[in-house]
Amino acid sequence: MHDEIRRLAREKNAIILAHNYQRYEVQLAADLVGDSLGLSAKAAETDARMIVFAGVHFMAESAKILSPGKKVVMPRSDAGCPLADTITVEKLRALQAEHPGAPTVCYINSAAAIKAEVDVCCTSANMDKVVASLPERKVLFVPDGNMGRYLQKLLPEKEIITWKGVCPTHHRLRAEQVLEVKRQHPAAKFIAHPECRLEVIELADAVRSTTGFLRYAKESEATEFIVGTETGLIPRLEAENPGKRFYPASEAMVCPNMKMTNLEDVLAVLENEDNEILVPDDIRVRAVGSLERMLKIT
Ligand code: SF4
């Protein structure tokens, strides 16, 4: 099936992107594997006619925002993100009305319509830099409440108003589970994702984005790691670090939305070119502005 997918991708001048949390067999069929913004930015640089995005909906929207002239399709159009879905434009506007004058920062895991309404976007790798760069003391941060609480800890001089969203996959991990895995592997370094609960983050040797996990594991002299993020990252960590061992902080850290896409879906979307992602131009232009402001800061 990999051969057939690669043949069709060549024939249709398509580039296949897979997020780090996708099934490993889907990652192996992709041209690029990475985090959502990195993938979208790299795809924009290629001369591919079509982008096949194996991930969740807001990620494919990011690809469309950055590559308006390319056709963007998803193997599974029903793969959404429960974190991104916690906030709507109406709810965001109501929050902004409660705090006039406070700028809004949104985590990249948001719909294009939300990105269009905020002052600036951020990623899990640059959120503190972005928020610290704002002159205002009070800052609205959406949609991830855990990330907002971590930011408040990193930047005590700021007043971070958080939204109530969480990523169910990361929020599921509890401090007791981490302590138990640490007890089983006392030499292992624990890496947490900022979408985890603050009580979990406080147990971490390092707090990193998915790309940061890969870099930390490669550069660290440690040989064992406890992985506090979606388990889909583990096969890649293992492949890139032969001789090092990776233990999930919890086997339950599996995002069902990320696991919806299988190889049959990738093949089908290449054949049919359906499930196209479209972003209205007025939203796209404003959302690009929020992304560009982030890039300028970082
Ligand atoms: Fe959304 Fe969390 Fe799944 Fe990522 S892992 S797609 S943030 S629910």
Tab-separated table of C-alpha atoms and ligand atoms in Angstrom:
chain	number	residue	atom	x	y	z
A	1	MET	CA	0.000	0.000	0.000
A	2	HIS	CA	2.936	2.327	0.671
A	3	ASP	CA	4.126	1.787	-2.921
A	4	GLU	CA	0.693	2.552	-4.336
A	5	ILE	CA	0.409	5.696	-2.175
A	6	ARG	CA	3.845	6.905	-3.268
A	7	ARG	CA	3.042	6.209	-6.941
A	8	LEU	CA	-0.240	8.116	-6.795
A	9	ALA	CA	1.326	11.013	-4.874
A	10	ARG	CA	3.953	11.375	-7.625
A	11	GLU	CA	1.365	11.084	-10.381
A	12	LYS	CA	-0.871	13.734	-8.788
A	13	ASN	CA	1.965	16.043	-7.720
A	14	ALA	CA	0.839	15.732	-4.108
A	15	ILE	CA	2.823	16.081	-0.902
A	16	ILE	CA	1.761	13.958	2.057
A	17	LEU	CA	2.145	15.465	5.526
A	18	ALA	CA	1.695	13.466	8.719
A	19	HIS	CA	1.592	14.811	12.249
A	20	ASN	CA	3.869	13.230	14.870
A	21	TYR	CA	0.831	11.631	16.571
A	22	GLN	CA	-0.413	9.780	13.480
A	23	ARG	CA	-0.305	5.990	13.236
A	24	TYR	CA	3.279	4.978	12.511
A	25	GLU	CA	2.376	3.277	9.211
A	26	VAL	CA	0.847	6.584	8.063
A	27	GLN	CA	3.966	8.477	9.164
A	28	LEU	CA	6.063	6.069	7.076
A	29	ALA	CA	3.974	6.831	3.979
A	30	ALA	CA	4.451	10.601	4.339
A	31	ASP	CA	6.903	12.992	2.680
A	32	LEU	CA	7.160	14.987	5.905
A	33	VAL	CA	6.421	14.178	9.536
A	34	GLY	CA	6.370	16.870	12.183
A	35	ASP	CA	4.316	19.363	14.153
A	36	SER	CA	1.439	21.232	12.583
A	37	LEU	CA	3.065	24.594	11.903
A	38	GLY	CA	6.383	23.119	10.765
A	39	LEU	CA	4.578	20.853	8.310
A	40	SER	CA	2.398	23.636	6.910
A	41	ALA	CA	5.346	25.983	6.517
A	42	LYS	CA	7.442	23.377	4.700
A	43	ALA	CA	4.535	22.378	2.461
A	44	ALA	CA	4.093	26.015	1.451
A	45	GLU	CA	7.652	26.034	0.130
A	46	THR	CA	7.133	23.102	-2.235
A	47	ASP	CA	5.718	23.234	-5.760
A	48	ALA	CA	3.237	20.459	-5.018
A	49	ARG	CA	-0.247	20.963	-6.456
A	50	MET	CA	-2.021	19.206	-3.604
A	51	ILE	CA	-1.366	18.775	0.118
A	52	VAL	CA	-2.676	15.614	1.785
A	53	PHE	CA	-2.744	16.397	5.503
A	54	ALA	CA	-2.913	13.393	7.818
A	55	GLY	CA	-3.771	15.093	11.081
A	56	VAL	CA	-6.758	16.914	12.526
A	57	HIS	CA	-8.912	19.642	11.043
A	58	PHE	CA	-7.216	22.800	12.394
A	59	MET	CA	-3.871	21.549	11.050
A	60	ALA	CA	-5.185	21.156	7.519
A	61	GLU	CA	-6.671	24.645	7.854
A	62	SER	CA	-3.217	25.977	8.792
A	63	ALA	CA	-1.827	24.372	5.644
A	64	LYS	CA	-4.562	26.023	3.562
A	65	ILE	CA	-3.949	29.392	5.245
A	66	LEU	CA	-0.262	29.254	4.325
A	67	SER	CA	-0.830	27.701	0.875
A	68	PRO	CA	-4.003	29.316	-0.486
A	69	GLY	CA	-3.154	28.337	-4.060
A	70	LYS	CA	-2.814	24.634	-3.279
A	71	LYS	CA	-5.542	22.093	-2.921
A	72	VAL	CA	-5.568	20.792	0.680
A	73	VAL	CA	-7.353	17.522	1.429
A	74	MET	CA	-7.701	15.394	4.559
A	75	PRO	CA	-7.813	11.592	4.496
A	76	ARG	CA	-10.443	11.828	7.266
A	77	SER	CA	-12.478	15.022	7.282
A	78	ASP	CA	-14.144	13.985	10.564
A	79	ALA	CA	-10.834	14.090	12.469
A	80	GLY	CA	-11.336	17.127	14.676
A	81	CYS	CA	-9.677	18.367	17.845
A	82	PRO	CA	-11.730	18.464	21.059
A	83	LEU	CA	-9.398	21.127	22.468
A	84	ALA	CA	-9.870	23.452	19.480
A	85	ASP	CA	-13.613	22.784	19.592
A	86	THR	CA	-13.959	24.164	23.145
A	87	ILE	CA	-14.054	27.733	21.861
A	88	THR	CA	-16.170	29.455	19.216
A	89	VAL	CA	-15.926	32.961	17.797
A	90	GLU	CA	-18.963	34.011	19.859
A	91	LYS	CA	-17.462	32.686	23.102
A	92	LEU	CA	-14.127	34.315	22.347
A	93	ARG	CA	-15.741	37.676	21.644
A	94	ALA	CA	-17.651	37.441	24.928
A	95	LEU	CA	-14.392	36.758	26.799
A	96	GLN	CA	-12.687	39.683	25.061
A	97	ALA	CA	-15.605	41.961	25.957
A	98	GLU	CA	-15.116	41.051	29.647
A	99	HIS	CA	-11.462	42.179	29.480
A	100	PRO	CA	-11.279	45.247	27.248
A	101	GLY	CA	-7.751	46.278	26.315
A	102	ALA	CA	-6.202	42.874	27.034
A	103	PRO	CA	-4.607	41.285	23.943
A	104	THR	CA	-5.567	37.725	23.028
A	105	VAL	CA	-3.013	35.019	22.291
A	106	CYS	CA	-4.203	31.748	20.813
A	107	TYR	CA	-2.392	28.455	20.781
A	108	ILE	CA	-1.949	27.212	17.242
A	109	ASN	CA	-4.329	24.326	18.060
A	110	SER	CA	-7.299	26.528	17.146
A	111	ALA	CA	-9.644	26.857	14.207
A	112	ALA	CA	-8.819	29.394	11.491
A	113	ALA	CA	-11.841	31.476	12.570
A	114	ILE	CA	-10.305	31.826	16.073
A	115	LYS	CA	-6.851	32.673	14.715
A	116	ALA	CA	-8.574	35.418	12.719
A	117	GLU	CA	-9.975	37.006	15.909
A	118	VAL	CA	-6.821	37.163	18.047
A	119	ASP	CA	-3.816	39.470	18.252
A	120	VAL	CA	-1.195	36.793	17.840
A	121	CYS	CA	-0.795	32.991	17.700
A	122	CYS	CA	1.771	30.898	19.526
A	123	THR	CA	3.017	27.320	19.530
A	124	SER	CA	3.935	25.112	22.479
A	125	ALA	CA	7.578	25.948	21.688
A	126	ASN	CA	7.297	29.748	21.720
A	127	MET	CA	4.265	30.590	23.911
A	128	ASP	CA	6.300	32.204	26.714
A	129	LYS	CA	8.312	34.310	24.281
A	130	VAL	CA	5.146	35.494	22.536
A	131	VAL	CA	3.264	36.383	25.733
A	132	ALA	CA	6.330	38.025	27.337
A	133	SER	CA	6.750	40.231	24.267
A	134	LEU	CA	3.358	41.893	24.766
A	135	PRO	CA	3.499	45.223	26.614
A	136	GLU	CA	0.186	44.667	28.427
A	137	ARG	CA	0.232	42.958	31.830
A	138	LYS	CA	-3.122	41.241	31.363
A	139	VAL	CA	-3.287	38.727	28.497
A	140	LEU	CA	-6.119	36.420	27.387
A	141	PHE	CA	-4.857	32.958	26.476
A	142	VAL	CA	-7.022	30.453	24.565
A	143	PRO	CA	-7.974	27.650	24.283
A	144	ASP	CA	-5.710	25.451	26.463
A	145	GLY	CA	-6.202	26.123	30.167
A	146	ASN	CA	-3.345	23.851	31.240
A	147	MET	CA	-0.946	25.672	28.983
A	148	GLY	CA	-2.250	28.994	30.282
A	149	ARG	CA	-1.632	27.914	33.892
A	150	TYR	CA	1.894	26.828	32.999
A	151	LEU	CA	2.439	30.193	31.304
A	152	GLN	CA	1.276	31.960	34.453
A	153	LYS	CA	3.933	30.044	36.362
A	154	LEU	CA	6.624	30.951	33.812
A	155	LEU	CA	5.598	34.608	33.684
A	156	PRO	CA	4.479	35.685	37.173
A	157	GLU	CA	4.672	39.346	36.163
A	158	LYS	CA	1.742	38.771	33.782
A	159	GLU	CA	-1.926	38.199	34.543
A	160	ILE	CA	-2.990	35.324	32.285
A	161	ILE	CA	-6.727	34.918	31.804
A	162	THR	CA	-7.181	31.314	30.697
A	163	TRP	CA	-9.948	29.583	28.773
A	164	LYS	CA	-11.474	26.359	30.099
A	165	GLY	CA	-10.316	24.105	27.239
A	166	VAL	CA	-7.983	21.162	27.734
A	167	CYS	CA	-6.606	18.465	25.478
A	168	PRO	CA	-8.321	15.318	26.828
A	169	THR	CA	-5.337	13.165	25.826
A	170	HIS	CA	-2.799	15.178	27.831
A	171	HIS	CA	-5.183	16.114	30.652
A	172	ARG	CA	-5.759	12.389	31.272
A	173	LEU	CA	-2.244	11.986	32.682
A	174	ARG	CA	-2.169	12.305	36.487
A	175	ALA	CA	0.772	13.003	38.786
A	176	GLU	CA	0.336	9.621	40.562
A	177	GLN	CA	0.800	7.790	37.257
A	178	VAL	CA	3.999	9.697	36.515
A	179	LEU	CA	5.349	8.969	39.983
A	180	GLU	CA	4.648	5.262	39.497
A	181	VAL	CA	6.460	5.137	36.105
A	182	LYS	CA	9.336	7.118	37.621
A	183	ARG	CA	9.517	4.534	40.423
A	184	GLN	CA	9.757	1.744	37.820
A	185	HIS	CA	12.444	3.617	35.819
A	186	PRO	CA	14.373	5.748	38.305
A	187	ALA	CA	17.124	6.718	35.836
A	188	ALA	CA	14.692	7.935	33.179
A	189	LYS	CA	14.209	11.628	32.406
A	190	PHE	CA	10.561	12.651	32.345
A	191	ILE	CA	9.594	14.938	29.453
A	192	ALA	CA	6.174	16.598	29.653
A	193	HIS	CA	4.159	18.449	27.033
A	194	PRO	CA	2.771	21.843	28.134
A	195	GLU	CA	-0.778	20.562	27.469
A	196	CYS	CA	-0.385	18.381	30.604
A	197	ARG	CA	-1.768	19.385	34.008
A	198	LEU	CA	0.445	21.730	36.026
A	199	GLU	CA	0.893	19.058	38.726
A	200	VAL	CA	2.355	16.763	36.016
A	201	ILE	CA	4.542	19.494	34.522
A	202	GLU	CA	6.004	20.150	37.955
A	203	LEU	CA	7.400	16.588	37.970
A	204	ALA	CA	9.162	16.996	34.619
A	205	ASP	CA	12.879	17.201	33.880
A	206	ALA	CA	11.973	19.032	30.676
A	207	VAL	CA	8.794	20.577	29.243
A	208	ARG	CA	8.827	20.471	25.463
A	209	SER	CA	6.777	20.694	22.259
A	210	THR	CA	6.679	17.518	20.146
A	211	THR	CA	9.630	18.748	18.096
A	212	GLY	CA	11.336	19.620	21.387
A	213	PHE	CA	10.895	16.011	22.604
A	214	LEU	CA	12.832	14.769	19.580
A	215	ARG	CA	15.631	17.278	20.083
A	216	TYR	CA	15.861	16.708	23.840
A	217	ALA	CA	16.064	12.924	23.429
A	218	LYS	CA	18.778	13.254	20.798
A	219	GLU	CA	20.901	15.767	22.718
A	220	SER	CA	20.507	14.315	26.216
A	221	GLU	CA	23.153	12.000	27.613
A	222	ALA	CA	20.395	10.040	29.368
A	223	THR	CA	19.447	6.717	27.814
A	224	GLU	CA	15.935	6.330	29.244
A	225	PHE	CA	12.981	8.683	28.971
A	226	ILE	CA	9.403	8.805	30.187
A	227	VAL	CA	7.280	10.321	27.441
A	228	GLY	CA	4.521	12.637	28.653
A	229	THR	CA	2.728	13.165	25.377
A	230	GLU	CA	0.661	11.258	22.818
A	231	THR	CA	2.170	7.790	22.410
A	232	GLY	CA	2.356	8.162	18.595
A	233	LEU	CA	5.629	10.029	19.077
A	234	ILE	CA	7.345	7.001	20.636
A	235	PRO	CA	8.110	4.929	17.465
A	236	ARG	CA	9.809	7.978	15.945
A	237	LEU	CA	11.761	8.664	19.154
A	238	GLU	CA	12.917	5.039	19.092
A	239	ALA	CA	13.798	5.089	15.385
A	240	GLU	CA	15.848	8.283	15.741
A	241	ASN	CA	17.606	7.193	18.946
A	242	PRO	CA	18.768	3.595	18.633
A	243	GLY	CA	20.004	2.330	21.994
A	244	LYS	CA	17.792	4.713	23.996
A	245	ARG	CA	14.581	3.567	25.669
A	246	PHE	CA	11.245	5.375	25.814
A	247	TYR	CA	8.394	4.578	28.201
A	248	PRO	CA	4.916	6.089	27.895
A	249	ALA	CA	3.917	8.075	30.986
A	250	SER	CA	0.545	6.405	30.418
A	251	GLU	CA	-0.591	3.933	27.742
A	252	ALA	CA	-3.877	5.863	27.754
A	253	MET	CA	-2.288	8.928	26.151
A	254	VAL	CA	-3.771	8.138	22.754
A	255	CYS	CA	-5.689	10.762	20.780
A	256	PRO	CA	-8.569	8.944	19.025
A	257	ASN	CA	-8.849	11.756	16.471
A	258	MET	CA	-5.218	11.415	15.496
A	259	LYS	CA	-5.624	7.665	15.138
A	260	MET	CA	-8.657	7.841	12.811
A	261	THR	CA	-6.548	8.043	9.669
A	262	ASN	CA	-5.253	4.790	8.223
A	263	LEU	CA	-3.426	3.923	5.007
A	264	GLU	CA	-6.676	3.096	3.182
A	265	ASP	CA	-7.890	6.638	3.887
A	266	VAL	CA	-4.666	8.147	2.527
A	267	LEU	CA	-4.941	6.081	-0.628
A	268	ALA	CA	-8.633	6.915	-1.067
A	269	VAL	CA	-8.137	10.665	-0.732
A	270	LEU	CA	-5.299	10.569	-3.253
A	271	GLU	CA	-7.569	8.730	-5.686
A	272	ASN	CA	-10.710	10.806	-5.145
A	273	GLU	CA	-9.276	14.199	-4.107
A	274	ASP	CA	-12.307	14.738	-1.862
A	275	ASN	CA	-12.518	16.126	1.701
A	276	GLU	CA	-11.105	19.430	0.491
A	277	ILE	CA	-10.387	22.054	3.173
A	278	LEU	CA	-11.486	25.577	2.308
A	279	VAL	CA	-10.965	28.744	4.350
A	280	PRO	CA	-12.890	31.894	3.337
A	281	ASP	CA	-10.539	34.653	2.195
A	282	ASP	CA	-11.464	37.225	4.860
A	283	ILE	CA	-10.746	34.683	7.627
A	284	ARG	CA	-7.584	33.503	5.920
A	285	VAL	CA	-6.069	36.975	5.620
A	286	ARG	CA	-6.705	37.816	9.297
A	287	ALA	CA	-5.478	34.400	10.472
A	288	VAL	CA	-2.271	34.798	8.463
A	289	GLY	CA	-1.788	38.155	10.211
A	290	SER	CA	-1.853	36.429	13.639
A	291	LEU	CA	0.630	33.814	12.444
A	292	GLU	CA	2.925	36.426	10.907
A	293	ARG	CA	2.935	38.477	14.105
A	294	MET	CA	4.053	35.337	15.940
A	295	LEU	CA	6.860	34.711	13.447
A	296	LYS	CA	8.023	38.314	13.763
A	297	ILE	CA	8.286	37.945	17.556
A	298	THR	CA	10.083	34.627	17.453
B	1	SF4	FE1	-6.383	17.913	19.915
B	1	SF4	FE2	-5.088	16.843	21.997
B	1	SF4	FE3	-5.725	15.292	19.951
B	1	SF4	FE4	-3.799	17.164	19.693
B	1	SF4	S1	-3.740	15.337	21.009
B	1	SF4	S2	-5.483	16.725	18.253
B	1	SF4	S3	-4.642	18.798	21.020
B	1	SF4	S4	-7.157	16.346	21.314
